[in-house]
């Protein structure tokens, strides 16, 4: 069967319908329905949630048990080669040859993608400059740091000028500074170069800053698919820190009609600001919450350490609401 390699721009970037993948008794994906438009898409889920399985099915590297998937208008099962010509892929685990330079490796990958020799050399130099490896491009990869090796992986996914790149846990193994640099590179792929990105992570807070759209999956099932803008306009929060009896304070505030959740550590609470409409009403809502906290702490004789106003974090929006009086500290990736 002949397969065309021209991009089909009409319709969604990625679509899945009833997508299932099982390995014996283990379900990796279950009835997954998605419609994703071009942009930077964050795919969030714990390790083992099915993220890598979904990427491999979309690339035509793995057949689903049932259901179907399309990417860039091509069928993932029947037109995998056409998809892979148009898509860059950075796998989570991909051993790099230690005894060659970044230039040699990325140039080889460019030629494997079908670029002529002169175009491949030009694209290799431009891509290594973009990912911050231009000065180190002739060093052997074996002498690179973890962050530099991740940049090589990103470069090989970009060198053939794809319409879409799939990045599987690209910040894994990086220190905080390296994570920030990698996230900035990913953001620039979408904003400066206009290439759509599907990036996976088990840390929701990472993708909150760079994604246009977020997909959350758990146990292979879709929990939420929403634009980042919609999620982050759901309201504001007043954070409270007290020296003692946070549970008693939560109970009093809940009885007053406020939505209260445990904060990120012991002795802290997060209180939703009532949505009243306009910006001035929002300020009034914050004032009313702060007044309620002030009065309740005074009545209970509790020491008030801190009050702060902030937007909802996406981890709070996607999480199941916790009981109001439960003040057990819960760690939420941020």
mmCIF file of C-alpha atoms in Angstrom:
data_model
loop_
_atom_site.group_PDB
_atom_site.id
_atom_site.type_symbol
_atom_site.label_atom_id
_atom_site.label_comp_id
_atom_site.label_asym_id
_atom_site.label_seq_id
_atom_site.Cartn_x
_atom_site.Cartn_y
_atom_site.Cartn_z
ATOM 1 C CA UNK A 1 0.000 0.000 0.000
ATOM 2 C CA UNK A 2 1.425 3.386 -0.956
ATOM 3 C CA UNK A 3 1.445 6.004 1.742
ATOM 4 C CA UNK A 4 1.433 9.723 1.069
ATOM 5 C CA UNK A 5 3.708 11.878 3.224
ATOM 6 C CA UNK A 6 1.973 15.228 2.742
ATOM 7 C CA UNK A 7 0.579 16.878 5.864
ATOM 8 C CA UNK A 8 -3.180 16.843 6.227
ATOM 9 C CA UNK A 9 -3.828 20.103 8.100
ATOM 10 C CA UNK A 10 -7.585 19.805 8.449
ATOM 11 C CA UNK A 11 -9.031 18.469 11.678
ATOM 12 C CA UNK A 12 -7.454 17.940 15.085
ATOM 13 C CA UNK A 13 -3.745 17.393 15.645
ATOM 14 C CA UNK A 14 -4.420 14.160 17.546
ATOM 15 C CA UNK A 15 -7.616 12.131 17.849
ATOM 16 C CA UNK A 16 -8.288 8.894 19.695
ATOM 17 C CA UNK A 17 -11.553 6.979 19.930
ATOM 18 C CA UNK A 18 -12.138 4.135 22.377
ATOM 19 C CA UNK A 19 -8.396 3.511 22.539
ATOM 20 C CA UNK A 20 -7.472 0.457 24.589
ATOM 21 C CA UNK A 21 -4.190 -1.327 25.197
ATOM 22 C CA UNK A 22 -3.802 -4.341 27.453
ATOM 23 C CA UNK A 23 -0.839 -6.539 28.290
ATOM 24 C CA UNK A 24 -2.411 -9.734 29.559
ATOM 25 C CA UNK A 25 -4.268 -8.782 32.726
ATOM 26 C CA UNK A 26 -2.666 -5.304 32.798
ATOM 27 C CA UNK A 27 -4.603 -2.406 31.271
ATOM 28 C CA UNK A 28 -2.325 0.360 29.978
ATOM 29 C CA UNK A 29 -5.036 2.431 28.232
ATOM 30 C CA UNK A 30 -8.796 2.199 28.707
ATOM 31 C CA UNK A 31 -11.442 3.770 26.418
ATOM 32 C CA UNK A 32 -9.344 6.879 25.773
ATOM 33 C CA UNK A 33 -11.116 9.578 23.743
ATOM 34 C CA UNK A 34 -9.109 12.690 22.837
ATOM 35 C CA UNK A 35 -9.378 15.625 20.429
ATOM 36 C CA UNK A 36 -6.268 17.791 20.627
ATOM 37 C CA UNK A 37 -5.610 20.930 18.603
ATOM 38 C CA UNK A 38 -2.153 22.218 17.588
ATOM 39 C CA UNK A 39 -0.108 23.893 20.321
ATOM 40 C CA UNK A 40 1.901 22.803 23.347
ATOM 41 C CA UNK A 41 0.041 19.928 25.000
ATOM 42 C CA UNK A 42 0.993 18.615 28.420
ATOM 43 C CA UNK A 43 0.238 14.944 29.105
ATOM 44 C CA UNK A 44 0.312 14.420 32.855
ATOM 45 C CA UNK A 45 0.195 11.175 34.789
ATOM 46 C CA UNK A 46 2.063 9.179 37.380
ATOM 47 C CA UNK A 47 4.669 6.637 36.292
ATOM 48 C CA UNK A 48 2.758 3.735 34.771
ATOM 49 C CA UNK A 49 -0.292 5.848 33.901
ATOM 50 C CA UNK A 50 -0.045 4.948 30.187
ATOM 51 C CA UNK A 51 1.744 8.023 28.824
ATOM 52 C CA UNK A 52 4.535 6.204 26.980
ATOM 53 C CA UNK A 53 2.114 3.583 25.670
ATOM 54 C CA UNK A 54 -0.030 6.340 24.158
ATOM 55 C CA UNK A 55 2.971 7.967 22.457
ATOM 56 C CA UNK A 56 4.095 4.668 20.928
ATOM 57 C CA UNK A 57 0.600 3.964 19.608
ATOM 58 C CA UNK A 58 0.388 7.446 18.082
ATOM 59 C CA UNK A 59 3.744 6.887 16.353
ATOM 60 C CA UNK A 60 2.601 3.559 14.929
ATOM 61 C CA UNK A 61 5.214 1.671 16.959
ATOM 62 C CA UNK A 62 2.641 -0.236 18.999
ATOM 63 C CA UNK A 63 -0.774 -1.543 17.935
ATOM 64 C CA UNK A 64 -3.753 -0.856 20.200
ATOM 65 C CA UNK A 65 -5.824 -3.737 21.481
ATOM 66 C CA UNK A 66 -8.913 -1.924 20.206
ATOM 67 C CA UNK A 67 -10.011 1.542 19.174
ATOM 68 C CA UNK A 68 -8.231 3.899 16.805
ATOM 69 C CA UNK A 69 -5.934 6.915 16.794
ATOM 70 C CA UNK A 70 -4.893 9.508 14.233
ATOM 71 C CA UNK A 71 -2.086 12.051 14.312
ATOM 72 C CA UNK A 72 -1.606 14.845 11.761
ATOM 73 C CA UNK A 73 -4.540 13.294 9.900
ATOM 74 C CA UNK A 74 -2.861 9.886 9.489
ATOM 75 C CA UNK A 75 -4.059 6.601 10.917
ATOM 76 C CA UNK A 76 -1.616 5.437 13.590
ATOM 77 C CA UNK A 77 -2.037 1.749 12.739
ATOM 78 C CA UNK A 78 -1.897 1.832 8.943
ATOM 79 C CA UNK A 79 0.211 4.921 8.258
ATOM 80 C CA UNK A 80 2.934 4.832 10.874
ATOM 81 C CA UNK A 81 5.811 5.483 8.433
ATOM 82 C CA UNK A 82 4.129 8.656 7.165
ATOM 83 C CA UNK A 83 3.614 9.854 10.728
ATOM 84 C CA UNK A 84 7.229 9.213 11.704
ATOM 85 C CA UNK A 85 8.487 11.261 8.723
ATOM 86 C CA UNK A 86 6.604 14.286 10.038
ATOM 87 C CA UNK A 87 7.064 13.842 13.786
ATOM 88 C CA UNK A 88 10.080 14.152 16.080
ATOM 89 C CA UNK A 89 10.309 11.779 19.033
ATOM 90 C CA UNK A 90 12.390 12.084 22.189
ATOM 91 C CA UNK A 91 11.958 8.837 24.151
ATOM 92 C CA UNK A 92 12.343 8.759 27.915
ATOM 93 C CA UNK A 93 15.139 6.172 27.746
ATOM 94 C CA UNK A 94 17.375 6.342 24.694
ATOM 95 C CA UNK A 95 21.052 5.332 25.055
ATOM 96 C CA UNK A 96 23.323 7.638 23.081
ATOM 97 C CA UNK A 97 26.584 6.504 21.454
ATOM 98 C CA UNK A 98 29.318 7.728 23.823
ATOM 99 C CA UNK A 99 32.181 7.751 21.330
ATOM 100 C CA UNK A 100 30.767 10.186 18.752
ATOM 101 C CA UNK A 101 30.140 13.916 18.895
ATOM 102 C CA UNK A 102 26.755 15.584 19.039
ATOM 103 C CA UNK A 103 27.329 16.878 15.517
ATOM 104 C CA UNK A 104 27.992 13.416 14.105
ATOM 105 C CA UNK A 105 25.012 11.859 15.877
ATOM 106 C CA UNK A 106 22.455 14.563 15.055
ATOM 107 C CA UNK A 107 23.714 14.762 11.455
ATOM 108 C CA UNK A 108 23.246 11.006 11.141
ATOM 109 C CA UNK A 109 19.678 11.282 12.467
ATOM 110 C CA UNK A 110 18.976 14.108 10.006
ATOM 111 C CA UNK A 111 20.130 11.946 7.090
ATOM 112 C CA UNK A 112 18.075 9.022 8.422
ATOM 113 C CA UNK A 113 15.052 11.347 8.297
ATOM 114 C CA UNK A 114 15.626 11.872 4.588
ATOM 115 C CA UNK A 115 17.372 15.255 4.486
ATOM 116 C CA UNK A 116 19.998 15.755 1.733
ATOM 117 C CA UNK A 117 23.600 16.061 2.954
ATOM 118 C CA UNK A 118 23.905 19.852 2.662
ATOM 119 C CA UNK A 119 20.515 20.512 4.266
ATOM 120 C CA UNK A 120 21.283 18.005 7.016
ATOM 121 C CA UNK A 121 24.557 19.772 7.890
ATOM 122 C CA UNK A 122 22.843 23.161 8.006
ATOM 123 C CA UNK A 123 19.939 21.889 10.093
ATOM 124 C CA UNK A 124 22.321 20.105 12.486
ATOM 125 C CA UNK A 125 24.273 23.297 13.193
ATOM 126 C CA UNK A 126 21.104 25.372 13.612
ATOM 127 C CA UNK A 127 19.446 22.826 15.901
ATOM 128 C CA UNK A 128 22.485 22.378 18.149
ATOM 129 C CA UNK A 129 22.684 26.154 18.452
ATOM 130 C CA UNK A 130 19.012 26.276 19.416
ATOM 131 C CA UNK A 131 19.389 23.680 22.189
ATOM 132 C CA UNK A 132 22.519 25.342 23.578
ATOM 133 C CA UNK A 133 25.145 22.836 22.453
ATOM 134 C CA UNK A 134 26.820 24.747 19.623
ATOM 135 C CA UNK A 135 30.064 25.408 21.499
ATOM 136 C CA UNK A 136 30.224 21.773 22.650
ATOM 137 C CA UNK A 137 29.079 20.189 19.402
ATOM 138 C CA UNK A 138 32.380 18.452 18.577
ATOM 139 C CA UNK A 139 32.903 16.871 22.012
ATOM 140 C CA UNK A 140 32.181 13.158 22.463
ATOM 141 C CA UNK A 141 28.752 12.557 23.959
ATOM 142 C CA UNK A 142 30.304 10.256 26.560
ATOM 143 C CA UNK A 143 31.780 13.324 28.270
ATOM 144 C CA UNK A 144 28.458 15.180 28.428
ATOM 145 C CA UNK A 145 26.465 15.851 31.585
ATOM 146 C CA UNK A 146 22.922 14.500 31.954
ATOM 147 C CA UNK A 147 21.502 17.862 30.920
ATOM 148 C CA UNK A 148 23.668 17.998 27.802
ATOM 149 C CA UNK A 149 22.660 14.466 26.801
ATOM 150 C CA UNK A 150 18.993 15.473 27.149
ATOM 151 C CA UNK A 151 19.688 18.382 24.801
ATOM 152 C CA UNK A 152 21.203 15.980 22.262
ATOM 153 C CA UNK A 153 18.018 13.894 22.434
ATOM 154 C CA UNK A 154 15.947 17.022 21.914
ATOM 155 C CA UNK A 155 18.119 18.094 18.980
ATOM 156 C CA UNK A 156 17.679 14.772 17.146
ATOM 157 C CA UNK A 157 13.899 15.105 17.564
ATOM 158 C CA UNK A 158 13.963 18.571 15.986
ATOM 159 C CA UNK A 159 16.628 18.338 13.315
ATOM 160 C CA UNK A 160 14.339 17.317 10.432
ATOM 161 C CA UNK A 161 11.974 20.277 11.058
ATOM 162 C CA UNK A 162 8.955 18.207 12.155
ATOM 163 C CA UNK A 163 5.363 19.398 12.307
ATOM 164 C CA UNK A 164 5.027 17.916 15.802
ATOM 165 C CA UNK A 165 7.435 16.662 18.464
ATOM 166 C CA UNK A 166 6.638 14.080 21.146
ATOM 167 C CA UNK A 167 8.774 14.489 24.271
ATOM 168 C CA UNK A 168 8.582 11.722 26.879
ATOM 169 C CA UNK A 169 9.608 12.946 30.360
ATOM 170 C CA UNK A 170 12.282 15.337 28.979
ATOM 171 C CA UNK A 171 13.207 16.725 32.434
ATOM 172 C CA UNK A 172 13.893 13.346 34.041
ATOM 173 C CA UNK A 173 17.240 13.216 35.822
ATOM 174 C CA UNK A 174 17.850 16.968 35.622
ATOM 175 C CA UNK A 175 18.622 19.241 38.541
ATOM 176 C CA UNK A 176 16.298 22.234 39.172
ATOM 177 C CA UNK A 177 18.319 24.582 36.957
ATOM 178 C CA UNK A 178 18.430 21.989 34.177
ATOM 179 C CA UNK A 179 14.675 21.461 34.440
ATOM 180 C CA UNK A 180 14.026 25.177 34.043
ATOM 181 C CA UNK A 181 16.316 25.379 31.013
ATOM 182 C CA UNK A 182 14.665 22.371 29.366
ATOM 183 C CA UNK A 183 11.174 23.756 29.978
ATOM 184 C CA UNK A 184 12.215 27.078 28.444
ATOM 185 C CA UNK A 185 13.541 25.261 25.366
ATOM 186 C CA UNK A 186 10.232 23.406 25.021
ATOM 187 C CA UNK A 187 8.270 26.637 25.400
ATOM 188 C CA UNK A 188 10.340 28.222 22.608
ATOM 189 C CA UNK A 189 9.669 25.276 20.281
ATOM 190 C CA UNK A 190 5.991 26.182 20.410
ATOM 191 C CA UNK A 191 6.142 29.974 20.600
ATOM 192 C CA UNK A 192 9.197 30.868 18.479
ATOM 193 C CA UNK A 193 9.169 28.072 15.911
ATOM 194 C CA UNK A 194 5.462 27.252 15.719
ATOM 195 C CA UNK A 195 6.005 23.505 16.133
ATOM 196 C CA UNK A 196 3.326 21.648 18.054
ATOM 197 C CA UNK A 197 4.547 19.726 21.092
ATOM 198 C CA UNK A 198 3.119 16.830 23.086
ATOM 199 C CA UNK A 199 5.202 16.596 26.270
ATOM 200 C CA UNK A 200 4.720 14.123 29.108
ATOM 201 C CA UNK A 201 5.574 14.531 32.773
ATOM 202 C CA UNK A 202 4.507 13.151 36.134
ATOM 203 C CA UNK A 203 4.833 16.687 37.549
ATOM 204 C CA UNK A 204 1.778 18.809 36.820
ATOM 205 C CA UNK A 205 3.428 22.034 37.961
ATOM 206 C CA UNK A 206 6.109 21.750 35.267
ATOM 207 C CA UNK A 207 3.629 21.599 32.430
ATOM 208 C CA UNK A 208 1.368 24.282 33.891
ATOM 209 C CA UNK A 209 3.912 26.940 32.879
ATOM 210 C CA UNK A 210 4.466 25.922 29.253
ATOM 211 C CA UNK A 211 1.328 24.161 27.995
ATOM 212 C CA UNK A 212 -1.663 25.523 26.095
ATOM 213 C CA UNK A 213 -3.666 22.401 26.896
ATOM 214 C CA UNK A 214 -3.431 19.765 29.606
ATOM 215 C CA UNK A 215 -4.456 16.114 29.522
ATOM 216 C CA UNK A 216 -4.427 14.184 32.795
ATOM 217 C CA UNK A 217 -4.568 10.386 32.752
ATOM 218 C CA UNK A 218 -4.510 7.852 35.565
ATOM 219 C CA UNK A 219 -4.375 4.099 35.132
ATOM 220 C CA UNK A 220 -4.802 4.587 31.397
ATOM 221 C CA UNK A 221 -8.079 6.493 31.817
ATOM 222 C CA UNK A 222 -8.732 10.121 30.991
ATOM 223 C CA UNK A 223 -9.295 12.253 34.088
ATOM 224 C CA UNK A 224 -9.331 15.703 32.519
ATOM 225 C CA UNK A 225 -8.647 17.434 29.211
ATOM 226 C CA UNK A 226 -8.810 21.214 29.319
ATOM 227 C CA UNK A 227 -7.034 24.355 28.185
ATOM 228 C CA UNK A 228 -4.515 25.693 30.657
ATOM 229 C CA UNK A 229 -6.155 29.125 30.434
ATOM 230 C CA UNK A 230 -9.537 27.707 31.429
ATOM 231 C CA UNK A 231 -8.066 25.824 34.347
ATOM 232 C CA UNK A 232 -6.104 28.753 35.735
ATOM 233 C CA UNK A 233 -9.064 31.146 35.643
ATOM 234 C CA UNK A 234 -11.083 29.053 38.044
ATOM 235 C CA UNK A 235 -10.422 31.401 40.908
ATOM 236 C CA UNK A 236 -8.094 32.618 43.612
ATOM 237 C CA UNK A 237 -6.969 31.181 46.898
ATOM 238 C CA UNK A 238 -6.051 32.627 50.287
ATOM 239 C CA UNK A 239 -3.249 30.622 51.874
ATOM 240 C CA UNK A 240 -3.199 30.543 55.670
ATOM 241 C CA UNK A 241 -0.496 29.360 58.059
ATOM 242 C CA UNK A 242 -1.201 29.011 61.772
ATOM 243 C CA UNK A 243 0.874 27.864 64.696
ATOM 244 C CA UNK A 244 -1.584 25.271 65.993
ATOM 245 C CA UNK A 245 -5.103 23.815 65.723
ATOM 246 C CA UNK A 246 -5.403 24.133 61.942
ATOM 247 C CA UNK A 247 -8.138 21.490 62.049
ATOM 248 C CA UNK A 248 -10.235 23.612 64.409
ATOM 249 C CA UNK A 249 -9.775 26.654 62.172
ATOM 250 C CA UNK A 250 -10.764 24.631 59.080
ATOM 251 C CA UNK A 251 -13.928 23.442 60.823
ATOM 252 C CA UNK A 252 -14.982 26.982 61.793
ATOM 253 C CA UNK A 253 -14.320 28.380 58.319
ATOM 254 C CA UNK A 254 -16.182 25.487 56.681
ATOM 255 C CA UNK A 255 -19.191 26.145 58.920
ATOM 256 C CA UNK A 256 -19.080 29.728 57.659
ATOM 257 C CA UNK A 257 -19.574 28.416 54.106
ATOM 258 C CA UNK A 258 -15.983 28.632 52.844
ATOM 259 C CA UNK A 259 -14.252 25.883 50.840
ATOM 260 C CA UNK A 260 -11.169 24.856 52.809
ATOM 261 C CA UNK A 261 -8.421 22.364 51.901
ATOM 262 C CA UNK A 262 -5.199 21.338 53.632
ATOM 263 C CA UNK A 263 -2.161 23.219 52.370
ATOM 264 C CA UNK A 264 1.157 21.784 51.309
ATOM 265 C CA UNK A 265 2.497 21.275 54.815
ATOM 266 C CA UNK A 266 1.309 20.960 58.399
ATOM 267 C CA UNK A 267 -0.366 24.019 59.830
ATOM 268 C CA UNK A 268 -1.417 25.432 56.464
ATOM 269 C CA UNK A 269 -4.827 25.770 54.799
ATOM 270 C CA UNK A 270 -5.973 26.902 51.352
ATOM 271 C CA UNK A 271 -9.304 28.722 51.169
ATOM 272 C CA UNK A 272 -11.136 29.314 47.893
ATOM 273 C CA UNK A 273 -12.108 32.926 47.282
ATOM 274 C CA UNK A 274 -15.832 33.145 46.414
ATOM 275 C CA UNK A 275 -16.333 34.111 42.765
ATOM 276 C CA UNK A 276 -18.390 37.308 42.651
ATOM 277 C CA UNK A 277 -17.826 38.418 39.062
ATOM 278 C CA UNK A 278 -15.778 41.597 38.517
ATOM 279 C CA UNK A 279 -12.241 42.417 39.705
ATOM 280 C CA UNK A 280 -13.604 44.707 42.403
ATOM 281 C CA UNK A 281 -15.913 41.921 43.576
ATOM 282 C CA UNK A 282 -12.893 39.599 43.632
ATOM 283 C CA UNK A 283 -11.121 42.022 45.948
ATOM 284 C CA UNK A 284 -14.227 42.093 48.143
ATOM 285 C CA UNK A 285 -14.256 38.304 48.202
ATOM 286 C CA UNK A 286 -10.620 38.207 49.334
ATOM 287 C CA UNK A 287 -11.334 40.809 52.003
ATOM 288 C CA UNK A 288 -14.234 38.728 53.295
ATOM 289 C CA UNK A 289 -12.066 35.586 53.496
ATOM 290 C CA UNK A 290 -9.287 37.447 55.291
ATOM 291 C CA UNK A 291 -11.807 38.947 57.732
ATOM 292 C CA UNK A 292 -13.241 35.484 58.413
ATOM 293 C CA UNK A 293 -9.763 34.070 59.074
ATOM 294 C CA UNK A 294 -8.887 36.988 61.354
ATOM 295 C CA UNK A 295 -12.074 36.634 63.389
ATOM 296 C CA UNK A 296 -11.845 32.830 63.619
ATOM 297 C CA UNK A 297 -8.208 32.800 64.761
ATOM 298 C CA UNK A 298 -8.982 35.478 67.347
ATOM 299 C CA UNK A 299 -12.003 33.565 68.687
ATOM 300 C CA UNK A 300 -10.001 30.316 68.853
ATOM 301 C CA UNK A 301 -6.903 31.954 70.310
ATOM 302 C CA UNK A 302 -4.750 30.628 67.471
ATOM 303 C CA UNK A 303 -1.562 32.374 66.364
ATOM 304 C CA UNK A 304 -1.817 33.557 62.742
ATOM 305 C CA UNK A 305 1.570 33.309 61.026
ATOM 306 C CA UNK A 306 0.823 34.091 57.384
ATOM 307 C CA UNK A 307 -1.896 35.111 54.904
ATOM 308 C CA UNK A 308 -1.250 35.197 51.156
ATOM 309 C CA UNK A 309 -3.296 35.700 48.003
ATOM 310 C CA UNK A 310 -2.562 33.588 44.902
ATOM 311 C CA UNK A 311 -4.110 31.847 41.912
ATOM 312 C CA UNK A 312 -5.174 28.224 42.022
ATOM 313 C CA UNK A 313 -2.429 25.767 41.170
ATOM 314 C CA UNK A 314 -3.503 23.198 38.599
ATOM 315 C CA UNK A 315 -2.637 20.380 40.973
ATOM 316 C CA UNK A 316 -5.371 21.681 43.287
ATOM 317 C CA UNK A 317 -7.909 21.999 40.487
ATOM 318 C CA UNK A 318 -7.370 18.472 39.168
ATOM 319 C CA UNK A 319 -7.102 16.815 42.582
ATOM 320 C CA UNK A 320 -10.119 15.360 44.339
ATOM 321 C CA UNK A 321 -11.291 17.776 47.061
ATOM 322 C CA UNK A 322 -10.037 16.783 50.511
ATOM 323 C CA UNK A 323 -12.274 16.803 53.576
ATOM 324 C CA UNK A 324 -12.370 20.342 54.942
ATOM 325 C CA UNK A 325 -11.224 19.505 58.452
ATOM 326 C CA UNK A 326 -8.441 17.142 57.366
ATOM 327 C CA UNK A 327 -5.147 18.921 57.929
ATOM 328 C CA UNK A 328 -2.785 16.072 57.166
ATOM 329 C CA UNK A 329 -0.008 17.483 54.998
ATOM 330 C CA UNK A 330 -0.218 16.325 51.378
ATOM 331 C CA UNK A 331 2.682 16.712 48.982
ATOM 332 C CA UNK A 332 1.535 17.958 45.584
ATOM 333 C CA UNK A 333 4.130 18.234 42.793
ATOM 334 C CA UNK A 334 4.560 21.875 41.876
#
